[in-house]
Amino acid sequence: MASITIRNIAKKFGELTIIPGLDLEIADEEFVVFVGPSGCGKSTLLRIIAGLEPSTSGELFIGETKVNDVPASKRDIAMVFQDYALYPHMTVYDNMAFALELRGMSKAEIDQRVRRAAGLLHIEPFLERKPKALSGGQRQRVAMGRAIVRDPKVFLFDEPLSNLDAKLRGQVRTEIKALSQELKTTMIFVTHDQVEAMTMADRIVVLKGGEIQQFGRPEDVYETPANQFVAGFIGSPAMNFFDIRRSGDGFVFEGAPHLAAPVPDGLKAALGGRSKAVLGIRPEHLVPADDVAGALLVTIDLVEPLGSDTLTHFDLAGVRTVARVNPELRPKVGDGLAFAAQVGKAHLFDSADGKAIR
Ligand SMILES: Nc1ncnc2c1ncn2[C@@H]1O[C@H](COP(=O)(O)OP(=O)(O)OP(=O)(O)O)[C@@H](O)[C@H]1O
Ligand SMILES: [Mg+2]
């Protein structure tokens, strides 16, 4: 049983507080992804879990065992880093076998483990090659193989795919996901990449300044972000935000007071006595309007065709705004377009603290 329980873990480097005090409960066999801006403490937290960095205070449990004073080598955790260093003079096979030989494991057992990992990772054809004769993605898989053969209770990955090109990244991402389902091991994966976070995670931890902003299933984090930070961080391109204020019975855009803001009916009560709020609309929820009456009229000033869809950029109520449209619309710079917000999909946030209004 390898659940991970973090109770009020704090980390300071000298006077500098990196993690003020964090609680997190990761279930056995769960695949959890840490995301957050650079410097928010993802690697630090991972290193604390691995035992490579002491926490300043708090408690860490793996399964039922408190491991604060258990050295890294005894925690039964395997960590794969971004800059995986393979032994250049050893074959792929020996790179994977080395740690097991050090443990004094029998040749037969080592061979069985290496071949099983190689099978899982589709690197059997390269077992006798040296790392320099492998592509970046193949090397990355060997680095993972080295972790897998140890048969750890927990895998920690710190941005392991960031050295790979886009296509390989996609492939290895799928492989890791499949692997996690096969190995049934608890995994924590750190990434900057939206798509990786959304597609791989059972649950995502969104971190900022060493604090958890939200911990939830990818679809929940996407559909019901806890605050404006999470709303802006998860989803690419980012959610569009507009300051709005009360006017008569409804709300208008701060930057265009003649324009009614599309506030979901279901949220009107939750707004309470607020005179202003922040309206959030994702690029995919601004859709070309059938009817110009009541629509948001804009002039396209930048077009980014992505193939499957096209991003159009424009100014709306004084805010740089992005809408994702069907490429068949063939929008061009200078085109005037009428958009309607899918009101039911809009989000509201408190203007002062950014918390979601629900
Ligand atoms: N040994 C150290 N001494 C002092 N400060 C440190 C040390 N290690 C990390 N930090 C600081 O702690 C903060 C968190 O660093 P960390 O490496 O955990 O961030 P991260 O979320 O992994 O960022 P990135 O996405 O860039 O990898 C940063 O501000 C960093 O400068
Ligand atoms: Mg890091």
PDB file of N, CA, C and O in Angstrom, residues 94-155:
ATOM      1  N   ASP A  94      22.788  -2.992 -19.433  1.00  0.00           N
ATOM      2  CA  ASP A  94      23.568  -2.798 -18.199  1.00  0.00           C
ATOM      3  C   ASP A  94      23.134  -1.547 -17.448  1.00  0.00           C
ATOM      4  O   ASP A  94      23.172  -1.518 -16.210  1.00  0.00           O
ATOM      5  N   ASN A  95      22.720  -0.522 -18.197  1.00  0.00           N
ATOM      6  CA  ASN A  95      22.200   0.675 -17.536  1.00  0.00           C
ATOM      7  C   ASN A  95      21.025   0.313 -16.631  1.00  0.00           C
ATOM      8  O   ASN A  95      20.891   0.835 -15.530  1.00  0.00           O
ATOM      9  N   MET A  96      20.195  -0.591 -17.122  1.00  0.00           N
ATOM     10  CA  MET A  96      19.028  -0.965 -16.327  1.00  0.00           C
ATOM     11  C   MET A  96      19.383  -1.966 -15.233  1.00  0.00           C
ATOM     12  O   MET A  96      18.809  -1.945 -14.149  1.00  0.00           O
ATOM     13  N   ALA A  97      20.372  -2.821 -15.526  1.00  0.00           N
ATOM     14  CA  ALA A  97      20.695  -3.898 -14.585  1.00  0.00           C
ATOM     15  C   ALA A  97      21.565  -3.433 -13.417  1.00  0.00           C
ATOM     16  O   ALA A  97      21.548  -4.034 -12.339  1.00  0.00           O
ATOM     17  N   PHE A  98      22.280  -2.331 -13.638  1.00  0.00           N
ATOM     18  CA  PHE A  98      23.347  -1.914 -12.717  1.00  0.00           C
ATOM     19  C   PHE A  98      22.887  -1.833 -11.247  1.00  0.00           C
ATOM     20  O   PHE A  98      23.481  -2.448 -10.353  1.00  0.00           O
ATOM     21  N   ALA A  99      21.798  -1.091 -10.997  1.00  0.00           N
ATOM     22  CA  ALA A  99      21.358  -0.893  -9.619  1.00  0.00           C
ATOM     23  C   ALA A  99      20.968  -2.222  -8.962  1.00  0.00           C
ATOM     24  O   ALA A  99      21.149  -2.408  -7.759  1.00  0.00           O
ATOM     25  N   LEU A 100      20.438  -3.125  -9.780  1.00  0.00           N
ATOM     26  CA  LEU A 100      20.011  -4.413  -9.237  1.00  0.00           C
ATOM     27  C   LEU A 100      21.229  -5.271  -8.884  1.00  0.00           C
ATOM     28  O   LEU A 100      21.227  -5.999  -7.891  1.00  0.00           O
ATOM     29  N   GLU A 101      22.293  -5.168  -9.713  1.00  0.00           N
ATOM     30  CA  GLU A 101      23.533  -5.903  -9.415  1.00  0.00           C
ATOM     31  C   GLU A 101      24.119  -5.413  -8.101  1.00  0.00           C
ATOM     32  O   GLU A 101      24.572  -6.199  -7.274  1.00  0.00           O
ATOM     33  N   LEU A 102      24.076  -4.081  -7.917  1.00  0.00           N
ATOM     34  CA  LEU A 102      24.594  -3.511  -6.666  1.00  0.00           C
ATOM     35  C   LEU A 102      23.856  -4.080  -5.465  1.00  0.00           C
ATOM     36  O   LEU A 102      24.417  -4.238  -4.396  1.00  0.00           O
ATOM     37  N   ARG A 103      22.566  -4.372  -5.680  1.00  0.00           N
ATOM     38  CA  ARG A 103      21.758  -4.929  -4.594  1.00  0.00           C
ATOM     39  C   ARG A 103      22.059  -6.400  -4.355  1.00  0.00           C
ATOM     40  O   ARG A 103      21.526  -6.996  -3.415  1.00  0.00           O
ATOM     41  N   GLY A 104      22.835  -7.007  -5.260  1.00  0.00           N
ATOM     42  CA  GLY A 104      23.189  -8.415  -5.123  1.00  0.00           C
ATOM     43  C   GLY A 104      22.087  -9.352  -5.594  1.00  0.00           C
ATOM     44  O   GLY A 104      22.006 -10.512  -5.180  1.00  0.00           O
ATOM     45  N   MET A 105      21.243  -8.876  -6.499  1.00  0.00           N
ATOM     46  CA  MET A 105      20.152  -9.712  -7.001  1.00  0.00           C
ATOM     47  C   MET A 105      20.714 -10.772  -7.943  1.00  0.00           C
ATOM     48  O   MET A 105      21.735 -10.554  -8.595  1.00  0.00           O
ATOM     49  N   SER A 106      20.041 -11.913  -8.039  1.00  0.00           N
ATOM     50  CA  SER A 106      20.532 -12.998  -8.898  1.00  0.00           C
ATOM     51  C   SER A 106      20.434 -12.599 -10.368  1.00  0.00           C
ATOM     52  O   SER A 106      19.557 -11.830 -10.759  1.00  0.00           O
ATOM     53  N   LYS A 107      21.331 -13.183 -11.192  1.00  0.00           N
ATOM     54  CA  LYS A 107      21.364 -12.877 -12.629  1.00  0.00           C
ATOM     55  C   LYS A 107      20.011 -13.167 -13.279  1.00  0.00           C
ATOM     56  O   LYS A 107      19.537 -12.422 -14.135  1.00  0.00           O
ATOM     57  N   ALA A 108      19.389 -14.271 -12.872  1.00  0.00           N
ATOM     58  CA  ALA A 108      18.118 -14.677 -13.479  1.00  0.00           C
ATOM     59  C   ALA A 108      17.027 -13.651 -13.175  1.00  0.00           C
ATOM     60  O   ALA A 108      16.260 -13.262 -14.053  1.00  0.00           O
ATOM     61  N   GLU A 109      16.966 -13.218 -11.919  1.00  0.00           N
ATOM     62  CA  GLU A 109      15.958 -12.242 -11.507  1.00  0.00           C
ATOM     63  C   GLU A 109      16.180 -10.916 -12.232  1.00  0.00           C
ATOM     64  O   GLU A 109      15.233 -10.274 -12.704  1.00  0.00           O
ATOM     65  N   ILE A 110      17.462 -10.495 -12.327  1.00  0.00           N
ATOM     66  CA  ILE A 110      17.785  -9.251 -13.027  1.00  0.00           C
ATOM     67  C   ILE A 110      17.333  -9.335 -14.478  1.00  0.00           C
ATOM     68  O   ILE A 110      16.669  -8.441 -15.001  1.00  0.00           O
ATOM     69  N   ASP A 111      17.653 -10.461 -15.101  1.00  0.00           N
ATOM     70  CA  ASP A 111      17.323 -10.621 -16.519  1.00  0.00           C
ATOM     71  C   ASP A 111      15.809 -10.549 -16.727  1.00  0.00           C
ATOM     72  O   ASP A 111      15.328  -9.894 -17.649  1.00  0.00           O
ATOM     73  N   GLN A 112      15.086 -11.167 -15.836  1.00  0.00           N
ATOM     74  CA  GLN A 112      13.631 -11.176 -15.953  1.00  0.00           C
ATOM     75  C   GLN A 112      13.089  -9.747 -15.822  1.00  0.00           C
ATOM     76  O   GLN A 112      12.236  -9.321 -16.591  1.00  0.00           O
ATOM     77  N   ARG A 113      13.617  -9.001 -14.853  1.00  0.00           N
ATOM     78  CA  ARG A 113      13.124  -7.637 -14.624  1.00  0.00           C
ATOM     79  C   ARG A 113      13.472  -6.705 -15.788  1.00  0.00           C
ATOM     80  O   ARG A 113      12.656  -5.894 -16.218  1.00  0.00           O
ATOM     81  N   VAL A 114      14.719  -6.814 -16.268  1.00  0.00           N
ATOM     82  CA  VAL A 114      15.144  -5.931 -17.366  1.00  0.00           C
ATOM     83  C   VAL A 114      14.309  -6.215 -18.608  1.00  0.00           C
ATOM     84  O   VAL A 114      13.841  -5.296 -19.283  1.00  0.00           O
ATOM     85  N   ARG A 115      14.074  -7.508 -18.895  1.00  0.00           N
ATOM     86  CA  ARG A 115      13.322  -7.840 -20.115  1.00  0.00           C
ATOM     87  C   ARG A 115      11.856  -7.427 -19.988  1.00  0.00           C
ATOM     88  O   ARG A 115      11.249  -6.988 -20.962  1.00  0.00           O
ATOM     89  N   ARG A 116      11.333  -7.526 -18.803  1.00  0.00           N
ATOM     90  CA  ARG A 116       9.937  -7.104 -18.623  1.00  0.00           C
ATOM     91  C   ARG A 116       9.815  -5.592 -18.838  1.00  0.00           C
ATOM     92  O   ARG A 116       8.945  -5.118 -19.564  1.00  0.00           O
ATOM     93  N   ALA A 117      10.745  -4.820 -18.231  1.00  0.00           N
ATOM     94  CA  ALA A 117      10.696  -3.357 -18.388  1.00  0.00           C
ATOM     95  C   ALA A 117      10.925  -2.975 -19.846  1.00  0.00           C
ATOM     96  O   ALA A 117      10.241  -2.101 -20.388  1.00  0.00           O
ATOM     97  N   ALA A 118      11.878  -3.673 -20.492  1.00  0.00           N
ATOM     98  CA  ALA A 118      12.171  -3.370 -21.892  1.00  0.00           C
ATOM     99  C   ALA A 118      10.947  -3.641 -22.760  1.00  0.00           C
ATOM    100  O   ALA A 118      10.654  -2.892 -23.694  1.00  0.00           O
ATOM    101  N   GLY A 119      10.216  -4.688 -22.418  1.00  0.00           N
ATOM    102  CA  GLY A 119       8.996  -5.013 -23.150  1.00  0.00           C
ATOM    103  C   GLY A 119       7.945  -3.931 -22.982  1.00  0.00           C
ATOM    104  O   GLY A 119       7.345  -3.467 -23.947  1.00  0.00           O
ATOM    105  N   LEU A 120       7.757  -3.512 -21.745  1.00  0.00           N
ATOM    106  CA  LEU A 120       6.768  -2.473 -21.461  1.00  0.00           C
ATOM    107  C   LEU A 120       7.084  -1.185 -22.218  1.00  0.00           C
ATOM    108  O   LEU A 120       6.192  -0.469 -22.659  1.00  0.00           O
ATOM    109  N   LEU A 121       8.378  -0.888 -22.340  1.00  0.00           N
ATOM    110  CA  LEU A 121       8.800   0.389 -22.913  1.00  0.00           C
ATOM    111  C   LEU A 121       9.175   0.284 -24.391  1.00  0.00           C
ATOM    112  O   LEU A 121       9.596   1.271 -24.993  1.00  0.00           O
ATOM    113  N   HIS A 122       9.044  -0.916 -24.950  1.00  0.00           N
ATOM    114  CA  HIS A 122       9.380  -1.144 -26.364  1.00  0.00           C
ATOM    115  C   HIS A 122      10.828  -0.747 -26.667  1.00  0.00           C
ATOM    116  O   HIS A 122      11.101  -0.049 -27.635  1.00  0.00           O
ATOM    117  N   ILE A 123      11.740  -1.193 -25.824  1.00  0.00           N
ATOM    118  CA  ILE A 123      13.152  -0.911 -26.103  1.00  0.00           C
ATOM    119  C   ILE A 123      13.962  -2.205 -26.234  1.00  0.00           C
ATOM    120  O   ILE A 123      15.188  -2.171 -26.206  1.00  0.00           O
ATOM    121  N   GLU A 124      13.279  -3.345 -26.423  1.00  0.00           N
ATOM    122  CA  GLU A 124      14.024  -4.608 -26.574  1.00  0.00           C
ATOM    123  C   GLU A 124      15.051  -4.548 -27.698  1.00  0.00           C
ATOM    124  O   GLU A 124      16.149  -5.073 -27.537  1.00  0.00           O
ATOM    125  N   PRO A 125      14.733  -3.908 -28.845  1.00  0.00           N
ATOM    126  CA  PRO A 125      15.716  -3.950 -29.947  1.00  0.00           C
ATOM    127  C   PRO A 125      17.010  -3.208 -29.619  1.00  0.00           C
ATOM    128  O   PRO A 125      18.001  -3.370 -30.318  1.00  0.00           O
ATOM    129  N   PHE A 126      17.008  -2.392 -28.564  1.00  0.00           N
ATOM    130  CA  PHE A 126      18.202  -1.556 -28.306  1.00  0.00           C
ATOM    131  C   PHE A 126      19.017  -2.043 -27.125  1.00  0.00           C
ATOM    132  O   PHE A 126      19.942  -1.369 -26.690  1.00  0.00           O
ATOM    133  N   LEU A 127      18.673  -3.190 -26.553  1.00  0.00           N
ATOM    134  CA  LEU A 127      19.279  -3.575 -25.275  1.00  0.00           C
ATOM    135  C   LEU A 127      20.800  -3.650 -25.323  1.00  0.00           C
ATOM    136  O   LEU A 127      21.460  -3.399 -24.328  1.00  0.00           O
ATOM    137  N   GLU A 128      21.360  -3.994 -26.485  1.00  0.00           N
ATOM    138  CA  GLU A 128      22.817  -4.136 -26.560  1.00  0.00           C
ATOM    139  C   GLU A 128      23.510  -2.853 -27.040  1.00  0.00           C
ATOM    140  O   GLU A 128      24.723  -2.805 -27.164  1.00  0.00           O
ATOM    141  N   ARG A 129      22.730  -1.803 -27.320  1.00  0.00           N
ATOM    142  CA  ARG A 129      23.343  -0.554 -27.787  1.00  0.00           C
ATOM    143  C   ARG A 129      23.817   0.298 -26.629  1.00  0.00           C
ATOM    144  O   ARG A 129      23.339   0.173 -25.506  1.00  0.00           O
ATOM    145  N   LYS A 130      24.727   1.228 -26.938  1.00  0.00           N
ATOM    146  CA  LYS A 130      25.142   2.241 -25.954  1.00  0.00           C
ATOM    147  C   LYS A 130      24.199   3.445 -26.106  1.00  0.00           C
ATOM    148  O   LYS A 130      23.652   3.685 -27.183  1.00  0.00           O
ATOM    149  N   PRO A 131      24.035   4.226 -25.042  1.00  0.00           N
ATOM    150  CA  PRO A 131      23.102   5.367 -25.093  1.00  0.00           C
ATOM    151  C   PRO A 131      23.341   6.310 -26.271  1.00  0.00           C
ATOM    152  O   PRO A 131      22.393   6.844 -26.832  1.00  0.00           O
ATOM    153  N   LYS A 132      24.608   6.515 -26.673  1.00  0.00           N
ATOM    154  CA  LYS A 132      24.847   7.499 -27.731  1.00  0.00           C
ATOM    155  C   LYS A 132      24.250   7.059 -29.075  1.00  0.00           C
ATOM    156  O   LYS A 132      24.052   7.882 -29.955  1.00  0.00           O
ATOM    157  N   ALA A 133      23.938   5.779 -29.179  1.00  0.00           N
ATOM    158  CA  ALA A 133      23.328   5.286 -30.411  1.00  0.00           C
ATOM    159  C   ALA A 133      21.801   5.261 -30.332  1.00  0.00           C
ATOM    160  O   ALA A 133      21.142   4.551 -31.066  1.00  0.00           O
ATOM    161  N   LEU A 134      21.242   6.042 -29.406  1.00  0.00           N
ATOM    162  CA  LEU A 134      19.787   6.090 -29.250  1.00  0.00           C
ATOM    163  C   LEU A 134      19.283   7.510 -29.483  1.00  0.00           C
ATOM    164  O   LEU A 134      20.009   8.483 -29.283  1.00  0.00           O
ATOM    165  N   SER A 135      18.019   7.609 -29.864  1.00  0.00           N
ATOM    166  CA  SER A 135      17.398   8.939 -29.976  1.00  0.00           C
ATOM    167  C   SER A 135      17.051   9.442 -28.576  1.00  0.00           C
ATOM    168  O   SER A 135      17.077   8.675 -27.606  1.00  0.00           O
ATOM    169  N   GLY A 136      16.718  10.724 -28.485  1.00  0.00           N
ATOM    170  CA  GLY A 136      16.366  11.309 -27.188  1.00  0.00           C
ATOM    171  C   GLY A 136      15.223  10.565 -26.512  1.00  0.00           C
ATOM    172  O   GLY A 136      15.257  10.298 -25.314  1.00  0.00           O
ATOM    173  N   GLY A 137      14.220  10.225 -27.283  1.00  0.00           N
ATOM    174  CA  GLY A 137      13.051   9.539 -26.715  1.00  0.00           C
ATOM    175  C   GLY A 137      13.395   8.143 -26.242  1.00  0.00           C
ATOM    176  O   GLY A 137      12.903   7.679 -25.216  1.00  0.00           O
ATOM    177  N   GLN A 138      14.273   7.471 -27.013  1.00  0.00           N
ATOM    178  CA  GLN A 138      14.687   6.122 -26.604  1.00  0.00           C
ATOM    179  C   GLN A 138      15.498   6.188 -25.318  1.00  0.00           C
ATOM    180  O   GLN A 138      15.317   5.383 -24.403  1.00  0.00           O
ATOM    181  N   ARG A 139      16.372   7.202 -25.203  1.00  0.00           N
ATOM    182  CA  ARG A 139      17.152   7.368 -23.970  1.00  0.00           C
ATOM    183  C   ARG A 139      16.232   7.622 -22.777  1.00  0.00           C
ATOM    184  O   ARG A 139      16.443   7.111 -21.689  1.00  0.00           O
ATOM    185  N   GLN A 140      15.212   8.440 -23.041  1.00  0.00           N
ATOM    186  CA  GLN A 140      14.272   8.744 -21.973  1.00  0.00           C
ATOM    187  C   GLN A 140      13.584   7.468 -21.482  1.00  0.00           C
ATOM    188  O   GLN A 140      13.376   7.270 -20.292  1.00  0.00           O
ATOM    189  N   ARG A 141      13.278   6.601 -22.435  1.00  0.00           N
ATOM    190  CA  ARG A 141      12.623   5.348 -22.048  1.00  0.00           C
ATOM    191  C   ARG A 141      13.569   4.442 -21.273  1.00  0.00           C
ATOM    192  O   ARG A 141      13.138   3.738 -20.366  1.00  0.00           O
ATOM    193  N   VAL A 142      14.862   4.486 -21.614  1.00  0.00           N
ATOM    194  CA  VAL A 142      15.831   3.697 -20.843  1.00  0.00           C
ATOM    195  C   VAL A 142      15.890   4.237 -19.408  1.00  0.00           C
ATOM    196  O   VAL A 142      15.919   3.472 -18.439  1.00  0.00           O
ATOM    197  N   ALA A 143      15.861   5.571 -19.286  1.00  0.00           N
ATOM    198  CA  ALA A 143      15.892   6.169 -17.942  1.00  0.00           C
ATOM    199  C   ALA A 143      14.676   5.705 -17.142  1.00  0.00           C
ATOM    200  O   ALA A 143      14.780   5.408 -15.947  1.00  0.00           O
ATOM    201  N   MET A 144      13.544   5.592 -17.810  1.00  0.00           N
ATOM    202  CA  MET A 144      12.357   5.094 -17.108  1.00  0.00           C
ATOM    203  C   MET A 144      12.505   3.618 -16.779  1.00  0.00           C
ATOM    204  O   MET A 144      12.096   3.167 -15.708  1.00  0.00           O
ATOM    205  N   GLY A 145      13.122   2.896 -17.723  1.00  0.00           N
ATOM    206  CA  GLY A 145      13.348   1.465 -17.500  1.00  0.00           C
ATOM    207  C   GLY A 145      14.187   1.238 -16.259  1.00  0.00           C
ATOM    208  O   GLY A 145      13.912   0.346 -15.452  1.00  0.00           O
ATOM    209  N   ARG A 146      15.188   2.094 -16.080  1.00  0.00           N
ATOM    210  CA  ARG A 146      16.051   1.988 -14.903  1.00  0.00           C
ATOM    211  C   ARG A 146      15.244   2.141 -13.617  1.00  0.00           C
ATOM    212  O   ARG A 146      15.532   1.531 -12.606  1.00  0.00           O
ATOM    213  N   ALA A 147      14.230   3.006 -13.679  1.00  0.00           N
ATOM    214  CA  ALA A 147      13.378   3.199 -12.503  1.00  0.00           C
ATOM    215  C   ALA A 147      12.437   2.009 -12.324  1.00  0.00           C
ATOM    216  O   ALA A 147      12.225   1.525 -11.213  1.00  0.00           O
ATOM    217  N   ILE A 148      11.902   1.513 -13.445  1.00  0.00           N
ATOM    218  CA  ILE A 148      10.893   0.442 -13.364  1.00  0.00           C
ATOM    219  C   ILE A 148      11.477  -0.859 -12.813  1.00  0.00           C
ATOM    220  O   ILE A 148      10.843  -1.530 -12.005  1.00  0.00           O
ATOM    221  N   VAL A 149      12.707  -1.193 -13.240  1.00  0.00           N
ATOM    222  CA  VAL A 149      13.270  -2.485 -12.804  1.00  0.00           C
ATOM    223  C   VAL A 149      13.412  -2.551 -11.286  1.00  0.00           C
ATOM    224  O   VAL A 149      13.404  -3.627 -10.697  1.00  0.00           O
ATOM    225  N   ARG A 150      13.510  -1.403 -10.660  1.00  0.00           N
ATOM    226  CA  ARG A 150      13.646  -1.400  -9.195  1.00  0.00           C
ATOM    227  C   ARG A 150      12.342  -1.758  -8.510  1.00  0.00           C
ATOM    228  O   ARG A 150      12.304  -1.986  -7.314  1.00  0.00           O
ATOM    229  N   ASP A 151      11.243  -1.749  -9.287  1.00  0.00           N
ATOM    230  CA  ASP A 151       9.935  -2.132  -8.768  1.00  0.00           C
ATOM    231  C   ASP A 151       9.574  -1.340  -7.499  1.00  0.00           C
ATOM    232  O   ASP A 151       9.269  -1.912  -6.458  1.00  0.00           O
ATOM    233  N   PRO A 152       9.618  -0.018  -7.604  1.00  0.00           N
ATOM    234  CA  PRO A 152       9.402   0.802  -6.414  1.00  0.00           C
ATOM    235  C   PRO A 152       7.915   0.898  -6.061  1.00  0.00           C
ATOM    236  O   PRO A 152       7.058   0.549  -6.862  1.00  0.00           O
ATOM    237  N   LYS A 153       7.662   1.391  -4.863  1.00  0.00           N
ATOM    238  CA  LYS A 153       6.270   1.612  -4.445  1.00  0.00           C
ATOM    239  C   LYS A 153       5.707   2.870  -5.091  1.00  0.00           C
ATOM    240  O   LYS A 153       4.515   2.986  -5.314  1.00  0.00           O
ATOM    241  N   VAL A 154       6.612   3.835  -5.321  1.00  0.00           N
ATOM    242  CA  VAL A 154       6.170   5.140  -5.828  1.00  0.00           C
ATOM    243  C   VAL A 154       7.143   5.603  -6.918  1.00  0.00           C
ATOM    244  O   VAL A 154       8.357   5.456  -6.764  1.00  0.00           O
ATOM    245  N   PHE A 155       6.588   6.136  -8.011  1.00  0.00           N
ATOM    246  CA  PHE A 155       7.402   6.771  -9.044  1.00  0.00           C
ATOM    247  C   PHE A 155       7.237   8.277  -8.966  1.00  0.00           C
ATOM    248  O   PHE A 155       6.110   8.776  -8.905  1.00  0.00           O
TER     249      PHE A 155
END
